[in-house]
XYZ file of C-alpha atoms in Angstrom:
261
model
C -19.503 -42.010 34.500
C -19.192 -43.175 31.054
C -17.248 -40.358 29.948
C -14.864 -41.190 32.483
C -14.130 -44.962 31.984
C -13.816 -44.136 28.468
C -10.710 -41.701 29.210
C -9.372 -43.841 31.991
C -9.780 -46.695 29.091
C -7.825 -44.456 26.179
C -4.973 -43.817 28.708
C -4.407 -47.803 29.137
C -4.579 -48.573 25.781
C -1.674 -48.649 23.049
C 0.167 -45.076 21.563
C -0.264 -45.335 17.746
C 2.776 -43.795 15.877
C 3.271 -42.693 12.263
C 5.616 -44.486 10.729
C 8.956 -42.749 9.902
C 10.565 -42.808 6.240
C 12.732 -45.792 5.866
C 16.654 -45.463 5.865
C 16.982 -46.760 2.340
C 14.461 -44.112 1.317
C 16.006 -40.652 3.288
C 17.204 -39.529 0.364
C 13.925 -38.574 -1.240
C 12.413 -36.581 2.292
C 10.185 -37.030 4.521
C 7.456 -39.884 3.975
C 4.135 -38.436 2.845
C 1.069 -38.956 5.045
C -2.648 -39.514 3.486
C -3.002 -35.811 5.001
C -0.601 -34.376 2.304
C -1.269 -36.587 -0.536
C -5.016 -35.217 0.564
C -3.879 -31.678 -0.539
C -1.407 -32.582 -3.222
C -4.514 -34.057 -4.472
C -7.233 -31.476 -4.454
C -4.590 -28.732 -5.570
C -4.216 -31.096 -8.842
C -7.748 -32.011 -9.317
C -8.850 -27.932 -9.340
C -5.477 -26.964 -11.701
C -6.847 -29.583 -14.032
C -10.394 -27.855 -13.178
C -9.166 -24.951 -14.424
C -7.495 -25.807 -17.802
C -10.429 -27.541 -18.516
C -12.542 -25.063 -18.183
C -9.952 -22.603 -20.215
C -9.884 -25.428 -23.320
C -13.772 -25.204 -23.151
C -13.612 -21.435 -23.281
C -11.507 -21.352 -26.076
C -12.937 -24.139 -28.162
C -16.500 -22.406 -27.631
C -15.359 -18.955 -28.448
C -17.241 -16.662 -30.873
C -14.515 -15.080 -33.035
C -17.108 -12.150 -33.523
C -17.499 -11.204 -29.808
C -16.805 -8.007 -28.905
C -16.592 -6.161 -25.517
C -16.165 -2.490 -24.633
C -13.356 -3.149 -22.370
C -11.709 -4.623 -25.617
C -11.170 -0.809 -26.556
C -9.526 0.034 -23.367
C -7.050 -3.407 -23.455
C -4.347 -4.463 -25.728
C -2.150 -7.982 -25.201
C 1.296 -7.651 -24.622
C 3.674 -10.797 -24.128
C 0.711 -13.190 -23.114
C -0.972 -10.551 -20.627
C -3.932 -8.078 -21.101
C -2.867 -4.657 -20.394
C -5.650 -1.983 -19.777
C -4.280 1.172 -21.869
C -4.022 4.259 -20.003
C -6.554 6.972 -21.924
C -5.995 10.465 -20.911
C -8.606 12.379 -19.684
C -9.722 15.550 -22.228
C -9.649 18.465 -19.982
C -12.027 21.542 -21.087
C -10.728 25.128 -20.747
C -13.304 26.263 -18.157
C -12.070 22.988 -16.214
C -8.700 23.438 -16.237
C -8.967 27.390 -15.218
C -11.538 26.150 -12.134
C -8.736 23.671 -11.260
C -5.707 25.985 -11.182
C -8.216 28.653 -9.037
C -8.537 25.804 -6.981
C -5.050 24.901 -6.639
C -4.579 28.871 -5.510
C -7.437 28.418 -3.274
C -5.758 25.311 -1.393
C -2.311 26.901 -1.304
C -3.179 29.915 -0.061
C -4.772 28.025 2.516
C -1.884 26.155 3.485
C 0.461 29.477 3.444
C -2.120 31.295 5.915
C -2.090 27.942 8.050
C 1.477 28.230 8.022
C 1.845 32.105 8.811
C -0.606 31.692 11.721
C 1.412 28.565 13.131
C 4.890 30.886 12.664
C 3.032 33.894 14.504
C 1.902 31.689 16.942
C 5.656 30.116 17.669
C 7.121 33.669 17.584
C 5.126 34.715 20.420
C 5.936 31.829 22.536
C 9.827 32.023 21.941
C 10.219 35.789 21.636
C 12.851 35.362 19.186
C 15.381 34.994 21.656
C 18.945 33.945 20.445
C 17.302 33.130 17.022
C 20.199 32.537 14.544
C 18.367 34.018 12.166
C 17.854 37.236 14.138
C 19.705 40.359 13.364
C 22.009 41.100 16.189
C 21.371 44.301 18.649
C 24.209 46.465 19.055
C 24.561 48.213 22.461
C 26.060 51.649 22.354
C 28.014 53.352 25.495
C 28.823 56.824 25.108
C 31.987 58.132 27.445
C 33.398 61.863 27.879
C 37.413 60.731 28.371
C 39.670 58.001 27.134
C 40.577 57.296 30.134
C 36.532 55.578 31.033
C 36.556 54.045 27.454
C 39.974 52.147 28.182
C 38.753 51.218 32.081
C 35.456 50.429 30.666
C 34.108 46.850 32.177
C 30.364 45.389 30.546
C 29.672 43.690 33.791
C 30.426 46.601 35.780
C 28.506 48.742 33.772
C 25.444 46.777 33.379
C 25.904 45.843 37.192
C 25.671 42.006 36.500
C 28.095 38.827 37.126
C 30.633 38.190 33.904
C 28.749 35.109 33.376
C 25.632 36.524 32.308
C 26.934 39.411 30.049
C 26.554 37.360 27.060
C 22.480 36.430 27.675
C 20.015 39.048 25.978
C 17.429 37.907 28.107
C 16.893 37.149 32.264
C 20.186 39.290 33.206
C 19.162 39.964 36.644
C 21.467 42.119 38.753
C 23.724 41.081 41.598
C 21.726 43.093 44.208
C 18.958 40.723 42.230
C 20.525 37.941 42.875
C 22.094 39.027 46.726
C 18.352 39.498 47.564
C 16.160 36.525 46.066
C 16.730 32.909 45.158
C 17.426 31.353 42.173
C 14.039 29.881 40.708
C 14.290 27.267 38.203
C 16.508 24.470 37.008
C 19.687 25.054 37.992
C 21.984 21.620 37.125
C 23.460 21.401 34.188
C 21.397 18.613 32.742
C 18.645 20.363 33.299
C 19.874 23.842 31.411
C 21.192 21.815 28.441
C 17.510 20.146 27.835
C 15.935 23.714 27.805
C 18.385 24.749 25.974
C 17.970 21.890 23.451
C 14.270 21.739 23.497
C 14.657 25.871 22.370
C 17.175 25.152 19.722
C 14.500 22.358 18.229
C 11.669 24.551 18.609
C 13.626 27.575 16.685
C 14.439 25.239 14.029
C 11.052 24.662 13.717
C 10.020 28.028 13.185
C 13.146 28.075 10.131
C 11.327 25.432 8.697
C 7.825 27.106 8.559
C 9.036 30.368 7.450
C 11.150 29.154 4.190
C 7.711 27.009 3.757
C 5.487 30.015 3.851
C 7.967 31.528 1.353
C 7.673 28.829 -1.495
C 3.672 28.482 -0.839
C 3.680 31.928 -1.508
C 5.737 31.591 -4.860
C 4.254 28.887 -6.119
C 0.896 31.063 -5.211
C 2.083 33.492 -7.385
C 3.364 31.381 -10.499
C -0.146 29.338 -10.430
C -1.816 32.949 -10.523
C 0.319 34.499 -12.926
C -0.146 31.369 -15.256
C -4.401 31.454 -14.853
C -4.208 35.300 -15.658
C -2.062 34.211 -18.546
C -4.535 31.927 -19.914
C -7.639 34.545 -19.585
C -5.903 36.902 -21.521
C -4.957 34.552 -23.970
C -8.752 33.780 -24.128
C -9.390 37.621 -24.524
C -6.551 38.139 -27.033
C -8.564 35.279 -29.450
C -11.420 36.767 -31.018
C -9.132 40.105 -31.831
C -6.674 37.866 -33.322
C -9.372 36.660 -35.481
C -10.766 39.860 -36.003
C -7.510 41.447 -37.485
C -6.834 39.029 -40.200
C -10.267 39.319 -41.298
C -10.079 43.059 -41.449
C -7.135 43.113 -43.424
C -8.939 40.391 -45.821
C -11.432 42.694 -45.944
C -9.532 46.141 -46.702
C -7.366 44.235 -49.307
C -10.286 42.657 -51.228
C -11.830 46.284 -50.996
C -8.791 48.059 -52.517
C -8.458 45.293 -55.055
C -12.284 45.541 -56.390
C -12.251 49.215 -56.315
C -9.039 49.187 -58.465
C -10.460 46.934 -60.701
C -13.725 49.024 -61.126
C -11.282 51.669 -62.380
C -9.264 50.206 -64.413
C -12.355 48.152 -65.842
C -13.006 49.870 -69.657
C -16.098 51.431 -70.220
């Protein structure tokens, strides 16, 4: 009940405004509230905070400090830059990475040739751009057939459909059953467009499958590079020493016979 009165009493009683900036004073903006000057305020008091505490720090600084990051960090224009060290790679590291490296790619390039197997049996390969064209070969007994010779009346078929290398039904075919299928035009030019995407898809996967496998190769050829250049070492130590050897051998036994007894 008392909740009530007091509502039914705040709706009776006086609307409060802010006051507005004054006309004489428009020029400088709107007039700040104790709300802003609030957080003007605190954003001042913890800036001056903060270069307090940075006078402090530098007043009570030991100038024979040291830090490990001060190794790692040089100060460039005012800012602390961490330097970039580069990381010492062993031999044996750097031969497991590249066999790794092979590893993943020839991954990737099997992924690949299963995914391009995998598209060629769903699409056949029909009216692939890339495809080598068939060539269909009549063979006639007179001139006379060659220069009556018709392809649709040979292959028994309407003139429309010569051109197709695949569903060429015949016209006893197509006397006898229905056509199945889309058959508007809006229909045949989706299929036809959702083929043409699908075949450019399988372009794109087979030139892909051809650089993995070259860069497969180079990677190789470089690690089998590098462990025969690790072979070739101690024999290219070994020959310098041997001539050392065979020199200083020839030159002491000369000198044992030209020594005077």
């Amino acid at each position: 009940m008392a909740a009530a009165f007091r509502k039914a009493a705040k709706s009776q009683q006086r609307e409060h405004r802010e006051r507005s900036q004054p006309g004489f004073r428009k020029h400088l903006g709107l007039l700040e509230k104790k709300k802003d000057y609030k957080l003007r305020a605190d954003d001042y008091r913890k800036k001056q905070e903060y270069l307090r505490a940075l006078r402090k720090k530098a007043l009570e600084k030991n100038p024979d400090e040291f830090y490990y990051k001060m190794t790692r960090v040089k100060l460039q224009d005012g800012v602390h830059i961490i330097k970039e060290t580069k990381e010492e790679v062993t031999p044996e590291q750097l031969k497991l990475m590249r066999t790794q490296d092979v590893k993943y790619i020839e991954m990737k390039r099997v992924a690949e040739a299963k995914k391009i197997e995998r598209l060629k049996s769903e699409l056949h390969l029909l009216d692939f751009q890339g495809k080598q064209q068939n060539k269909h070969v009549f063979f006639f007994d007179t001139k006379k057939e060659v220069e009556q010779f018709d392809v649709a009346t040979h292959l028994q078929t309407a003139p429309e459909l010569v051109d197709r290398v695949f569903n060429r039904p015949r016209i006893e075919t197509l006397q006898k059953e229905k056509v199945k299928g889309v058959t508007n035009q809006t229909g045949l030019k989706r299929i036809a467009k959702e083929r043409q995407k699908q075949y450019n898809c399988l372009t794109q996967r087979i030139e892909r499958e051809k650089k993995l496998f070259v860069i497969a190769q180079k990677i190789q050829t470089r690690k089998d590079l590098m462990v025969r250049r690790e072979s070739l070492r101690p024999l290219f130590f070994f020959f310098p020493l041997f001539f050392l050897v065979k020199v200083l051998t020839q030159t002491g036994f000369q000198l044992c016979v030209n020594q005077p007894r």
